[in-house]
Amino acid sequence: GQQVMQIPQYQHVQEGEDFTTYCNSSTTLSNIQWYKQRPGGHPVFLIQLVKSGEVKKQKRLTFQFGEAKKNSSLHITATQTTDVGTYFCALGGSARQLTFGSGTQLTVLP
Amino acid sequence: NAGVTQTPKFRVLKTGQSMTLLCAQDMNHEYMYWYRQDPGMGLRLIHYSVGEGTTAKGEVPDGYNVSRLKKQNFLLGLESAAPSQTSVYFCASRGTANTGELFFGEGSRLTVL
């Protein structure tokens, strides 16, 4: 089955600093999704990337899909306390199930 | 806008007891999933269903059973609970196979003593 590595596991930043989490797959992906889970909450969909080399932006969030479609990143510019939570990538392949990364827990210090 | 509803939200069991978690979605989604979430391990797929009357095993199916008798409902059963099944369980649904976002329920926190 698909294997996914997501790094780092934890990240503490000062408010205003940037943040990046990376997701790497052992296989070529058909698509990748990103989710955010606030403390005590449930995962919420952020975005889906499908095309090789794709870059999408949502306000301060920038999502990239690697050229080989085996890796992806989520970058947050100038973090705010509202960005606190765990960010997960989820790999879509030929199967009907999504494989989630272990997540990056982001703490933003005011 | 109910979306995905899970019941119960909290439950405490003794080892060996049985219980069923209910997931209901009102979005007419074909695909439904049960995940468990443990600290530092992300979300692991237990079982999933691609339509009414069908179920399939995920990554960690042992100790669990599921049923999808109606399209809108996906039940997760524990026949003989074990402390290793203490976790937060999330149900999710989506409309299509390889694209489309997952909609998650709010989670069910299960403690097995």
JSON list of C-alpha atoms in Angstrom, two decimals:
[
{"chain": "A", "resi": 1, "resn": "GLY", "atom": "CA", "xyz": [0.00, 0.00, 0.00]},
{"chain": "A", "resi": 2, "resn": "GLN", "atom": "CA", "xyz": [0.89, 3.63, -0.15]},
{"chain": "A", "resi": 3, "resn": "GLN", "atom": "CA", "xyz": [3.36, 4.98, 2.36]},
{"chain": "A", "resi": 4, "resn": "VAL", "atom": "CA", "xyz": [3.50, 8.63, 3.30]},
{"chain": "A", "resi": 5, "resn": "MET", "atom": "CA", "xyz": [5.96, 10.58, 5.36]},
{"chain": "A", "resi": 6, "resn": "GLN", "atom": "CA", "xyz": [4.98, 13.99, 6.70]},
{"chain": "A", "resi": 7, "resn": "ILE", "atom": "CA", "xyz": [7.52, 16.27, 8.35]},
{"chain": "A", "resi": 8, "resn": "PRO", "atom": "CA", "xyz": [8.05, 17.85, 10.74]},
{"chain": "A", "resi": 9, "resn": "GLN", "atom": "CA", "xyz": [5.86, 16.20, 13.38]},
{"chain": "A", "resi": 10, "resn": "TYR", "atom": "CA", "xyz": [5.81, 19.36, 15.49]},
{"chain": "A", "resi": 11, "resn": "GLN", "atom": "CA", "xyz": [6.57, 23.01, 14.76]},
{"chain": "A", "resi": 12, "resn": "HIS", "atom": "CA", "xyz": [6.57, 25.93, 17.13]},
{"chain": "A", "resi": 13, "resn": "VAL", "atom": "CA", "xyz": [6.76, 29.39, 15.59]},
{"chain": "A", "resi": 14, "resn": "GLN", "atom": "CA", "xyz": [6.45, 32.95, 16.77]},
{"chain": "A", "resi": 15, "resn": "GLU", "atom": "CA", "xyz": [3.43, 34.75, 15.43]},
{"chain": "A", "resi": 16, "resn": "GLY", "atom": "CA", "xyz": [4.43, 36.38, 12.15]},
{"chain": "A", "resi": 17, "resn": "GLU", "atom": "CA", "xyz": [6.97, 33.73, 11.20]},
{"chain": "A", "resi": 18, "resn": "ASP", "atom": "CA", "xyz": [6.48, 31.43, 8.25]},
{"chain": "A", "resi": 19, "resn": "PHE", "atom": "CA", "xyz": [5.68, 27.72, 8.46]},
{"chain": "A", "resi": 20, "resn": "THR", "atom": "CA", "xyz": [6.07, 24.82, 6.04]},
{"chain": "A", "resi": 21, "resn": "THR", "atom": "CA", "xyz": [5.05, 21.18, 6.23]},
{"chain": "A", "resi": 22, "resn": "TYR", "atom": "CA", "xyz": [6.13, 18.55, 3.73]},
{"chain": "A", "resi": 23, "resn": "CYS", "atom": "CA", "xyz": [4.54, 15.36, 2.56]},
{"chain": "A", "resi": 24, "resn": "ASN", "atom": "CA", "xyz": [6.39, 12.63, 0.66]},
{"chain": "A", "resi": 25, "resn": "SER", "atom": "CA", "xyz": [4.96, 9.53, -0.95]},
{"chain": "A", "resi": 26, "resn": "SER", "atom": "CA", "xyz": [6.64, 6.30, -1.96]},
{"chain": "A", "resi": 27, "resn": "THR", "atom": "CA", "xyz": [4.48, 6.13, -5.09]},
{"chain": "A", "resi": 28, "resn": "THR", "atom": "CA", "xyz": [3.25, 8.49, -7.80]},
{"chain": "A", "resi": 29, "resn": "LEU", "atom": "CA", "xyz": [-0.01, 10.07, -6.79]},
{"chain": "A", "resi": 30, "resn": "SER", "atom": "CA", "xyz": [-3.12, 10.85, -8.76]},
{"chain": "A", "resi": 31, "resn": "ASN", "atom": "CA", "xyz": [-3.92, 13.67, -6.36]},
{"chain": "A", "resi": 32, "resn": "ILE", "atom": "CA", "xyz": [-3.20, 14.96, -2.88]},
{"chain": "A", "resi": 33, "resn": "GLN", "atom": "CA", "xyz": [-5.42, 16.69, -0.39]},
{"chain": "A", "resi": 34, "resn": "TRP", "atom": "CA", "xyz": [-4.66, 18.84, 2.64]},
{"chain": "A", "resi": 35, "resn": "TYR", "atom": "CA", "xyz": [-6.72, 19.05, 5.81]},
{"chain": "A", "resi": 36, "resn": "LYS", "atom": "CA", "xyz": [-6.56, 21.15, 8.97]},
{"chain": "A", "resi": 37, "resn": "GLN", "atom": "CA", "xyz": [-7.66, 19.95, 12.38]},
{"chain": "A", "resi": 38, "resn": "ARG", "atom": "CA", "xyz": [-8.07, 22.46, 15.17]},
{"chain": "A", "resi": 39, "resn": "PRO", "atom": "CA", "xyz": [-7.39, 21.23, 18.72]},
{"chain": "A", "resi": 40, "resn": "GLY", "atom": "CA", "xyz": [-10.37, 19.15, 19.83]},
{"chain": "A", "resi": 41, "resn": "GLY", "atom": "CA", "xyz": [-11.96, 19.37, 16.41]},
{"chain": "A", "resi": 42, "resn": "HIS", "atom": "CA", "xyz": [-12.32, 17.28, 13.32]},
{"chain": "A", "resi": 43, "resn": "PRO", "atom": "CA", "xyz": [-10.30, 17.45, 10.07]},
{"chain": "A", "resi": 44, "resn": "VAL", "atom": "CA", "xyz": [-11.52, 20.05, 7.61]},
{"chain": "A", "resi": 45, "resn": "PHE", "atom": "CA", "xyz": [-10.67, 19.99, 3.93]},
{"chain": "A", "resi": 46, "resn": "LEU", "atom": "CA", "xyz": [-8.40, 22.76, 2.68]},
{"chain": "A", "resi": 47, "resn": "ILE", "atom": "CA", "xyz": [-7.52, 21.93, -0.91]},
{"chain": "A", "resi": 48, "resn": "GLN", "atom": "CA", "xyz": [-6.87, 19.26, -3.52]},
{"chain": "A", "resi": 49, "resn": "LEU", "atom": "CA", "xyz": [-3.95, 19.24, -5.96]},
{"chain": "A", "resi": 50, "resn": "VAL", "atom": "CA", "xyz": [-4.12, 17.18, -9.13]},
{"chain": "A", "resi": 51, "resn": "LYS", "atom": "CA", "xyz": [-1.63, 18.45, -11.73]},
{"chain": "A", "resi": 52, "resn": "SER", "atom": "CA", "xyz": [2.12, 17.97, -11.75]},
{"chain": "A", "resi": 53, "resn": "GLY", "atom": "CA", "xyz": [3.85, 21.12, -10.51]},
{"chain": "A", "resi": 54, "resn": "GLU", "atom": "CA", "xyz": [0.57, 22.69, -9.47]},
{"chain": "A", "resi": 55, "resn": "VAL", "atom": "CA", "xyz": [0.66, 25.68, -7.11]},
{"chain": "A", "resi": 56, "resn": "LYS", "atom": "CA", "xyz": [-2.47, 26.98, -5.43]},
{"chain": "A", "resi": 57, "resn": "LYS", "atom": "CA", "xyz": [-2.90, 29.83, -2.98]},
{"chain": "A", "resi": 58, "resn": "GLN", "atom": "CA", "xyz": [-5.50, 30.53, -0.34]},
{"chain": "A", "resi": 59, "resn": "LYS", "atom": "CA", "xyz": [-4.76, 33.90, 1.25]},
{"chain": "A", "resi": 60, "resn": "ARG", "atom": "CA", "xyz": [-1.59, 33.23, 3.30]},
{"chain": "A", "resi": 61, "resn": "LEU", "atom": "CA", "xyz": [-1.49, 29.51, 2.45]},
{"chain": "A", "resi": 62, "resn": "THR", "atom": "CA", "xyz": [0.45, 28.21, -0.56]},
{"chain": "A", "resi": 63, "resn": "PHE", "atom": "CA", "xyz": [0.14, 24.59, -1.66]},
{"chain": "A", "resi": 64, "resn": "GLN", "atom": "CA", "xyz": [2.52, 22.88, -4.08]},
{"chain": "A", "resi": 65, "resn": "PHE", "atom": "CA", "xyz": [2.46, 19.54, -5.83]},
{"chain": "A", "resi": 66, "resn": "GLY", "atom": "CA", "xyz": [5.80, 18.19, -6.97]},
{"chain": "A", "resi": 67, "resn": "GLU", "atom": "CA", "xyz": [6.71, 17.72, -10.62]},
{"chain": "A", "resi": 68, "resn": "ALA", "atom": "CA", "xyz": [6.93, 13.96, -10.14]},
{"chain": "A", "resi": 69, "resn": "LYS", "atom": "CA", "xyz": [3.65, 13.94, -8.18]},
{"chain": "A", "resi": 70, "resn": "LYS", "atom": "CA", "xyz": [5.35, 12.22, -5.24]},
{"chain": "A", "resi": 71, "resn": "ASN", "atom": "CA", "xyz": [5.57, 15.13, -2.82]},
{"chain": "A", "resi": 72, "resn": "SER", "atom": "CA", "xyz": [3.71, 18.20, -1.71]},
{"chain": "A", "resi": 73, "resn": "SER", "atom": "CA", "xyz": [4.10, 21.11, 0.64]},
{"chain": "A", "resi": 74, "resn": "LEU", "atom": "CA", "xyz": [1.95, 23.57, 2.53]},
{"chain": "A", "resi": 75, "resn": "HIS", "atom": "CA", "xyz": [3.46, 26.95, 3.34]},
{"chain": "A", "resi": 76, "resn": "ILE", "atom": "CA", "xyz": [1.88, 29.54, 5.61]},
{"chain": "A", "resi": 77, "resn": "THR", "atom": "CA", "xyz": [3.20, 33.10, 5.38]},
{"chain": "A", "resi": 78, "resn": "ALA", "atom": "CA", "xyz": [3.19, 35.26, 8.50]},
{"chain": "A", "resi": 79, "resn": "THR", "atom": "CA", "xyz": [1.45, 32.84, 10.83]},
{"chain": "A", "resi": 80, "resn": "GLN", "atom": "CA", "xyz": [-1.36, 33.96, 13.08]},
{"chain": "A", "resi": 81, "resn": "THR", "atom": "CA", "xyz": [-2.76, 32.37, 16.24]},
{"chain": "A", "resi": 82, "resn": "THR", "atom": "CA", "xyz": [-5.74, 31.23, 14.20]},
{"chain": "A", "resi": 83, "resn": "ASP", "atom": "CA", "xyz": [-3.39, 28.95, 12.24]},
{"chain": "A", "resi": 84, "resn": "VAL", "atom": "CA", "xyz": [-2.88, 26.72, 15.28]},
{"chain": "A", "resi": 85, "resn": "GLY", "atom": "CA", "xyz": [-3.77, 23.09, 14.64]},
{"chain": "A", "resi": 86, "resn": "THR", "atom": "CA", "xyz": [-2.58, 19.93, 12.96]},
{"chain": "A", "resi": 87, "resn": "TYR", "atom": "CA", "xyz": [-2.14, 19.87, 9.20]},
{"chain": "A", "resi": 88, "resn": "PHE", "atom": "CA", "xyz": [-2.54, 16.57, 7.38]},
{"chain": "A", "resi": 89, "resn": "CYS", "atom": "CA", "xyz": [-1.84, 15.56, 3.84]},
{"chain": "A", "resi": 90, "resn": "ALA", "atom": "CA", "xyz": [-3.97, 12.80, 2.37]},
{"chain": "A", "resi": 91, "resn": "LEU", "atom": "CA", "xyz": [-2.84, 10.76, -0.58]},
{"chain": "A", "resi": 92, "resn": "GLY", "atom": "CA", "xyz": [-5.18, 9.73, -3.32]},
{"chain": "A", "resi": 93, "resn": "GLY", "atom": "CA", "xyz": [-4.16, 6.85, -5.50]},
{"chain": "A", "resi": 94, "resn": "SER", "atom": "CA", "xyz": [-5.88, 4.30, -7.67]},
{"chain": "A", "resi": 95, "resn": "ALA", "atom": "CA", "xyz": [-7.77, 2.88, -4.71]},
{"chain": "A", "resi": 96, "resn": "ARG", "atom": "CA", "xyz": [-10.88, 4.40, -3.28]},
{"chain": "A", "resi": 97, "resn": "GLN", "atom": "CA", "xyz": [-9.33, 5.17, 0.06]},
{"chain": "A", "resi": 98, "resn": "LEU", "atom": "CA", "xyz": [-7.26, 8.10, 1.20]},
{"chain": "A", "resi": 99, "resn": "THR", "atom": "CA", "xyz": [-4.04, 7.52, 3.13]},
{"chain": "A", "resi": 100, "resn": "PHE", "atom": "CA", "xyz": [-3.32, 10.24, 5.67]},
{"chain": "A", "resi": 101, "resn": "GLY", "atom": "CA", "xyz": [0.06, 11.45, 6.76]},
{"chain": "A", "resi": 102, "resn": "SER", "atom": "CA", "xyz": [0.81, 11.54, 10.48]},
{"chain": "A", "resi": 103, "resn": "GLY", "atom": "CA", "xyz": [0.31, 15.31, 10.52]},
{"chain": "A", "resi": 104, "resn": "THR", "atom": "CA", "xyz": [2.29, 18.37, 11.56]},
{"chain": "A", "resi": 105, "resn": "GLN", "atom": "CA", "xyz": [1.16, 20.00, 14.76]},
{"chain": "A", "resi": 106, "resn": "LEU", "atom": "CA", "xyz": [1.61, 23.76, 14.54]},
{"chain": "A", "resi": 107, "resn": "THR", "atom": "CA", "xyz": [1.85, 25.94, 17.63]},
{"chain": "A", "resi": 108, "resn": "VAL", "atom": "CA", "xyz": [1.91, 29.69, 17.17]},
{"chain": "A", "resi": 109, "resn": "LEU", "atom": "CA", "xyz": [3.32, 31.66, 20.06]},
{"chain": "A", "resi": 110, "resn": "PRO", "atom": "CA", "xyz": [1.90, 35.18, 20.47]},
{"chain": "B", "resi": 1, "resn": "ASN", "atom": "CA", "xyz": [-26.86, 21.48, 7.23]},
{"chain": "B", "resi": 2, "resn": "ALA", "atom": "CA", "xyz": [-26.22, 18.40, 9.36]},
{"chain": "B", "resi": 3, "resn": "GLY", "atom": "CA", "xyz": [-23.53, 16.91, 7.10]},
{"chain": "B", "resi": 4, "resn": "VAL", "atom": "CA", "xyz": [-21.99, 13.94, 8.92]},
{"chain": "B", "resi": 5, "resn": "THR", "atom": "CA", "xyz": [-23.33, 13.07, 12.35]},
{"chain": "B", "resi": 6, "resn": "GLN", "atom": "CA", "xyz": [-21.74, 10.61, 14.74]},
{"chain": "B", "resi": 7, "resn": "THR", "atom": "CA", "xyz": [-23.31, 9.10, 17.84]},
{"chain": "B", "resi": 8, "resn": "PRO", "atom": "CA", "xyz": [-22.39, 8.77, 20.61]},
{"chain": "B", "resi": 9, "resn": "LYS", "atom": "CA", "xyz": [-19.77, 11.49, 21.05]},
{"chain": "B", "resi": 10, "resn": "PHE", "atom": "CA", "xyz": [-18.33, 9.92, 24.20]},
{"chain": "B", "resi": 11, "resn": "ARG", "atom": "CA", "xyz": [-18.41, 6.41, 25.60]},
{"chain": "B", "resi": 12, "resn": "VAL", "atom": "CA", "xyz": [-16.63, 4.48, 28.31]},
{"chain": "B", "resi": 13, "resn": "LEU", "atom": "CA", "xyz": [-16.55, 0.69, 28.06]},
{"chain": "B", "resi": 14, "resn": "LYS", "atom": "CA", "xyz": [-15.15, -2.11, 30.11]},
{"chain": "B", "resi": 15, "resn": "THR", "atom": "CA", "xyz": [-12.90, -4.66, 28.46]},
{"chain": "B", "resi": 16, "resn": "GLY", "atom": "CA", "xyz": [-15.00, -7.28, 26.70]},
{"chain": "B", "resi": 17, "resn": "GLN", "atom": "CA", "xyz": [-18.11, -5.15, 26.26]},
{"chain": "B", "resi": 18, "resn": "SER", "atom": "CA", "xyz": [-19.57, -4.49, 22.86]},
{"chain": "B", "resi": 19, "resn": "MET", "atom": "CA", "xyz": [-20.85, -1.32, 21.28]},
{"chain": "B", "resi": 20, "resn": "THR", "atom": "CA", "xyz": [-21.81, 0.27, 17.99]},
{"chain": "B", "resi": 21, "resn": "LEU", "atom": "CA", "xyz": [-20.92, 3.70, 16.67]},
{"chain": "B", "resi": 22, "resn": "LEU", "atom": "CA", "xyz": [-23.39, 5.20, 14.24]},
{"chain": "B", "resi": 23, "resn": "CYS", "atom": "CA", "xyz": [-22.50, 7.51, 11.39]},
{"chain": "B", "resi": 24, "resn": "ALA", "atom": "CA", "xyz": [-25.19, 9.24, 9.36]},
{"chain": "B", "resi": 25, "resn": "GLN", "atom": "CA", "xyz": [-24.74, 11.55, 6.36]},
{"chain": "B", "resi": 26, "resn": "ASP", "atom": "CA", "xyz": [-27.38, 13.56, 4.56]},
{"chain": "B", "resi": 27, "resn": "MET", "atom": "CA", "xyz": [-25.37, 14.45, 1.44]},
{"chain": "B", "resi": 28, "resn": "ASN", "atom": "CA", "xyz": [-26.28, 11.35, -0.57]},
{"chain": "B", "resi": 29, "resn": "HIS", "atom": "CA", "xyz": [-22.61, 10.33, -0.65]},
{"chain": "B", "resi": 30, "resn": "GLU", "atom": "CA", "xyz": [-21.62, 6.94, -2.01]},
{"chain": "B", "resi": 31, "resn": "TYR", "atom": "CA", "xyz": [-18.38, 6.56, -0.08]},
{"chain": "B", "resi": 32, "resn": "MET", "atom": "CA", "xyz": [-18.12, 6.36, 3.69]},
{"chain": "B", "resi": 33, "resn": "TYR", "atom": "CA", "xyz": [-15.14, 5.72, 5.93]},
{"chain": "B", "resi": 34, "resn": "TRP", "atom": "CA", "xyz": [-14.26, 4.99, 9.53]},
{"chain": "B", "resi": 35, "resn": "TYR", "atom": "CA", "xyz": [-10.92, 6.24, 10.85]},
{"chain": "B", "resi": 36, "resn": "ARG", "atom": "CA", "xyz": [-9.30, 6.08, 14.23]},
{"chain": "B", "resi": 37, "resn": "GLN", "atom": "CA", "xyz": [-6.97, 8.78, 15.49]},
{"chain": "B", "resi": 38, "resn": "ASP", "atom": "CA", "xyz": [-4.29, 8.18, 18.07]},
{"chain": "B", "resi": 39, "resn": "PRO", "atom": "CA", "xyz": [-1.66, 10.67, 19.26]},
{"chain": "B", "resi": 40, "resn": "GLY", "atom": "CA", "xyz": [1.22, 10.98, 16.81]},
{"chain": "B", "resi": 41, "resn": "MET", "atom": "CA", "xyz": [-0.26, 8.46, 14.38]},
{"chain": "B", "resi": 42, "resn": "GLY", "atom": "CA", "xyz": [-2.57, 10.55, 12.26]},
{"chain": "B", "resi": 43, "resn": "LEU", "atom": "CA", "xyz": [-5.74, 9.03, 10.89]},
{"chain": "B", "resi": 44, "resn": "ARG", "atom": "CA", "xyz": [-5.78, 5.32, 10.17]},
{"chain": "B", "resi": 45, "resn": "LEU", "atom": "CA", "xyz": [-8.48, 3.76, 8.06]},
{"chain": "B", "resi": 46, "resn": "ILE", "atom": "CA", "xyz": [-10.43, 0.97, 9.73]},
{"chain": "B", "resi": 47, "resn": "HIS", "atom": "CA", "xyz": [-13.08, 0.06, 7.16]},
{"chain": "B", "resi": 48, "resn": "TYR", "atom": "CA", "xyz": [-14.78, 1.80, 4.29]},
{"chain": "B", "resi": 49, "resn": "SER", "atom": "CA", "xyz": [-17.78, 1.40, 2.00]},
{"chain": "B", "resi": 50, "resn": "VAL", "atom": "CA", "xyz": [-18.21, 2.32, -1.63]},
{"chain": "B", "resi": 51, "resn": "GLY", "atom": "CA", "xyz": [-21.97, 1.95, -1.60]},
{"chain": "B", "resi": 52, "resn": "GLU", "atom": "CA", "xyz": [-25.00, 0.53, 0.10]},
{"chain": "B", "resi": 53, "resn": "GLY", "atom": "CA", "xyz": [-24.49, -3.11, 1.02]},
{"chain": "B", "resi": 54, "resn": "THR", "atom": "CA", "xyz": [-20.71, -3.08, 0.45]},
{"chain": "B", "resi": 55, "resn": "THR", "atom": "CA", "xyz": [-17.82, -2.83, 2.89]},
{"chain": "B", "resi": 56, "resn": "ALA", "atom": "CA", "xyz": [-14.06, -3.26, 2.67]},
{"chain": "B", "resi": 57, "resn": "LYS", "atom": "CA", "xyz": [-11.13, -3.48, 5.06]},
{"chain": "B", "resi": 58, "resn": "GLY", "atom": "CA", "xyz": [-8.77, -0.61, 5.56]},
{"chain": "B", "resi": 59, "resn": "GLU", "atom": "CA", "xyz": [-5.40, -0.43, 7.23]},
{"chain": "B", "resi": 60, "resn": "VAL", "atom": "CA", "xyz": [-6.41, -1.51, 10.78]},
{"chain": "B", "resi": 61, "resn": "PRO", "atom": "CA", "xyz": [-9.61, -3.60, 10.57]},
{"chain": "B", "resi": 62, "resn": "ASP", "atom": "CA", "xyz": [-8.95, -6.20, 13.28]},
{"chain": "B", "resi": 63, "resn": "GLY", "atom": "CA", "xyz": [-11.42, -6.12, 16.17]},
{"chain": "B", "resi": 64, "resn": "TYR", "atom": "CA", "xyz": [-13.99, -4.09, 14.24]},
{"chain": "B", "resi": 65, "resn": "ASN", "atom": "CA", "xyz": [-16.97, -4.88, 12.04]},
{"chain": "B", "resi": 66, "resn": "VAL", "atom": "CA", "xyz": [-19.04, -2.58, 9.88]},
{"chain": "B", "resi": 67, "resn": "SER", "atom": "CA", "xyz": [-22.34, -2.54, 8.06]},
{"chain": "B", "resi": 68, "resn": "ARG", "atom": "CA", "xyz": [-23.88, -0.30, 5.40]},
{"chain": "B", "resi": 69, "resn": "LEU", "atom": "CA", "xyz": [-27.49, -1.42, 5.17]},
{"chain": "B", "resi": 70, "resn": "LYS", "atom": "CA", "xyz": [-28.67, 2.04, 4.14]},
{"chain": "B", "resi": 71, "resn": "LYS", "atom": "CA", "xyz": [-26.78, 4.48, 1.96]},
{"chain": "B", "resi": 72, "resn": "GLN", "atom": "CA", "xyz": [-26.89, 7.22, 4.55]},
{"chain": "B", "resi": 73, "resn": "ASN", "atom": "CA", "xyz": [-25.68, 5.13, 7.49]},
{"chain": "B", "resi": 74, "resn": "PHE", "atom": "CA", "xyz": [-22.38, 3.42, 8.25]},
{"chain": "B", "resi": 75, "resn": "LEU", "atom": "CA", "xyz": [-22.10, 1.50, 11.52]},
{"chain": "B", "resi": 76, "resn": "LEU", "atom": "CA", "xyz": [-18.88, 0.55, 13.29]},
{"chain": "B", "resi": 77, "resn": "GLY", "atom": "CA", "xyz": [-19.08, -2.27, 15.79]},
{"chain": "B", "resi": 78, "resn": "LEU", "atom": "CA", "xyz": [-16.74, -3.49, 18.49]},
{"chain": "B", "resi": 79, "resn": "GLU", "atom": "CA", "xyz": [-17.69, -7.02, 19.51]},
{"chain": "B", "resi": 80, "resn": "SER", "atom": "CA", "xyz": [-15.31, -7.36, 22.45]},
{"chain": "B", "resi": 81, "resn": "ALA", "atom": "CA", "xyz": [-13.65, -4.07, 23.33]},
{"chain": "B", "resi": 82, "resn": "ALA", "atom": "CA", "xyz": [-9.98, -3.99, 24.30]},
{"chain": "B", "resi": 83, "resn": "PRO", "atom": "CA", "xyz": [-7.95, -1.17, 25.90]},
{"chain": "B", "resi": 84, "resn": "SER", "atom": "CA", "xyz": [-6.00, -0.88, 22.62]},
{"chain": "B", "resi": 85, "resn": "GLN", "atom": "CA", "xyz": [-9.21, 0.36, 21.03]},
{"chain": "B", "resi": 86, "resn": "THR", "atom": "CA", "xyz": [-9.23, 3.47, 23.20]},
{"chain": "B", "resi": 87, "resn": "SER", "atom": "CA", "xyz": [-9.15, 6.20, 20.58]},
{"chain": "B", "resi": 88, "resn": "VAL", "atom": "CA", "xyz": [-11.04, 8.95, 18.83]},
{"chain": "B", "resi": 89, "resn": "TYR", "atom": "CA", "xyz": [-13.10, 7.60, 15.94]},
{"chain": "B", "resi": 90, "resn": "PHE", "atom": "CA", "xyz": [-14.00, 9.72, 12.95]},
{"chain": "B", "resi": 91, "resn": "CYS", "atom": "CA", "xyz": [-16.50, 8.94, 10.28]},
{"chain": "B", "resi": 92, "resn": "ALA", "atom": "CA", "xyz": [-16.19, 10.59, 6.89]},
{"chain": "B", "resi": 93, "resn": "SER", "atom": "CA", "xyz": [-18.01, 10.58, 3.58]},
{"chain": "B", "resi": 94, "resn": "ARG", "atom": "CA", "xyz": [-17.48, 11.78, 0.04]},
{"chain": "B", "resi": 95, "resn": "GLY", "atom": "CA", "xyz": [-19.32, 11.67, -3.20]},
{"chain": "B", "resi": 96, "resn": "THR", "atom": "CA", "xyz": [-16.75, 10.34, -5.66]},
{"chain": "B", "resi": 97, "resn": "ALA", "atom": "CA", "xyz": [-13.95, 7.79, -5.61]},
{"chain": "B", "resi": 98, "resn": "ASN", "atom": "CA", "xyz": [-10.70, 9.51, -6.44]},
{"chain": "B", "resi": 99, "resn": "THR", "atom": "CA", "xyz": [-11.54, 13.18, -6.17]},
{"chain": "B", "resi": 100, "resn": "GLY", "atom": "CA", "xyz": [-13.61, 15.24, -3.87]},
{"chain": "B", "resi": 101, "resn": "GLU", "atom": "CA", "xyz": [-13.13, 16.21, -0.30]},
{"chain": "B", "resi": 102, "resn": "LEU", "atom": "CA", "xyz": [-13.87, 14.12, 2.73]},
{"chain": "B", "resi": 103, "resn": "PHE", "atom": "CA", "xyz": [-16.51, 15.48, 5.09]},
{"chain": "B", "resi": 104, "resn": "PHE", "atom": "CA", "xyz": [-15.83, 14.42, 8.65]},
{"chain": "B", "resi": 105, "resn": "GLY", "atom": "CA", "xyz": [-18.09, 13.99, 11.62]},
{"chain": "B", "resi": 106, "resn": "GLU", "atom": "CA", "xyz": [-17.16, 15.58, 14.91]},
{"chain": "B", "resi": 107, "resn": "GLY", "atom": "CA", "xyz": [-15.68, 12.38, 16.29]},
{"chain": "B", "resi": 108, "resn": "SER", "atom": "CA", "xyz": [-16.50, 9.83, 18.97]},
{"chain": "B", "resi": 109, "resn": "ARG", "atom": "CA", "xyz": [-14.16, 9.49, 21.91]},
{"chain": "B", "resi": 110, "resn": "LEU", "atom": "CA", "xyz": [-14.06, 5.92, 23.18]},
{"chain": "B", "resi": 111, "resn": "THR", "atom": "CA", "xyz": [-12.30, 4.81, 26.35]},
{"chain": "B", "resi": 112, "resn": "VAL", "atom": "CA", "xyz": [-11.93, 1.12, 27.13]},
{"chain": "B", "resi": 113, "resn": "LEU", "atom": "CA", "xyz": [-11.01, 0.35, 30.74]}
]
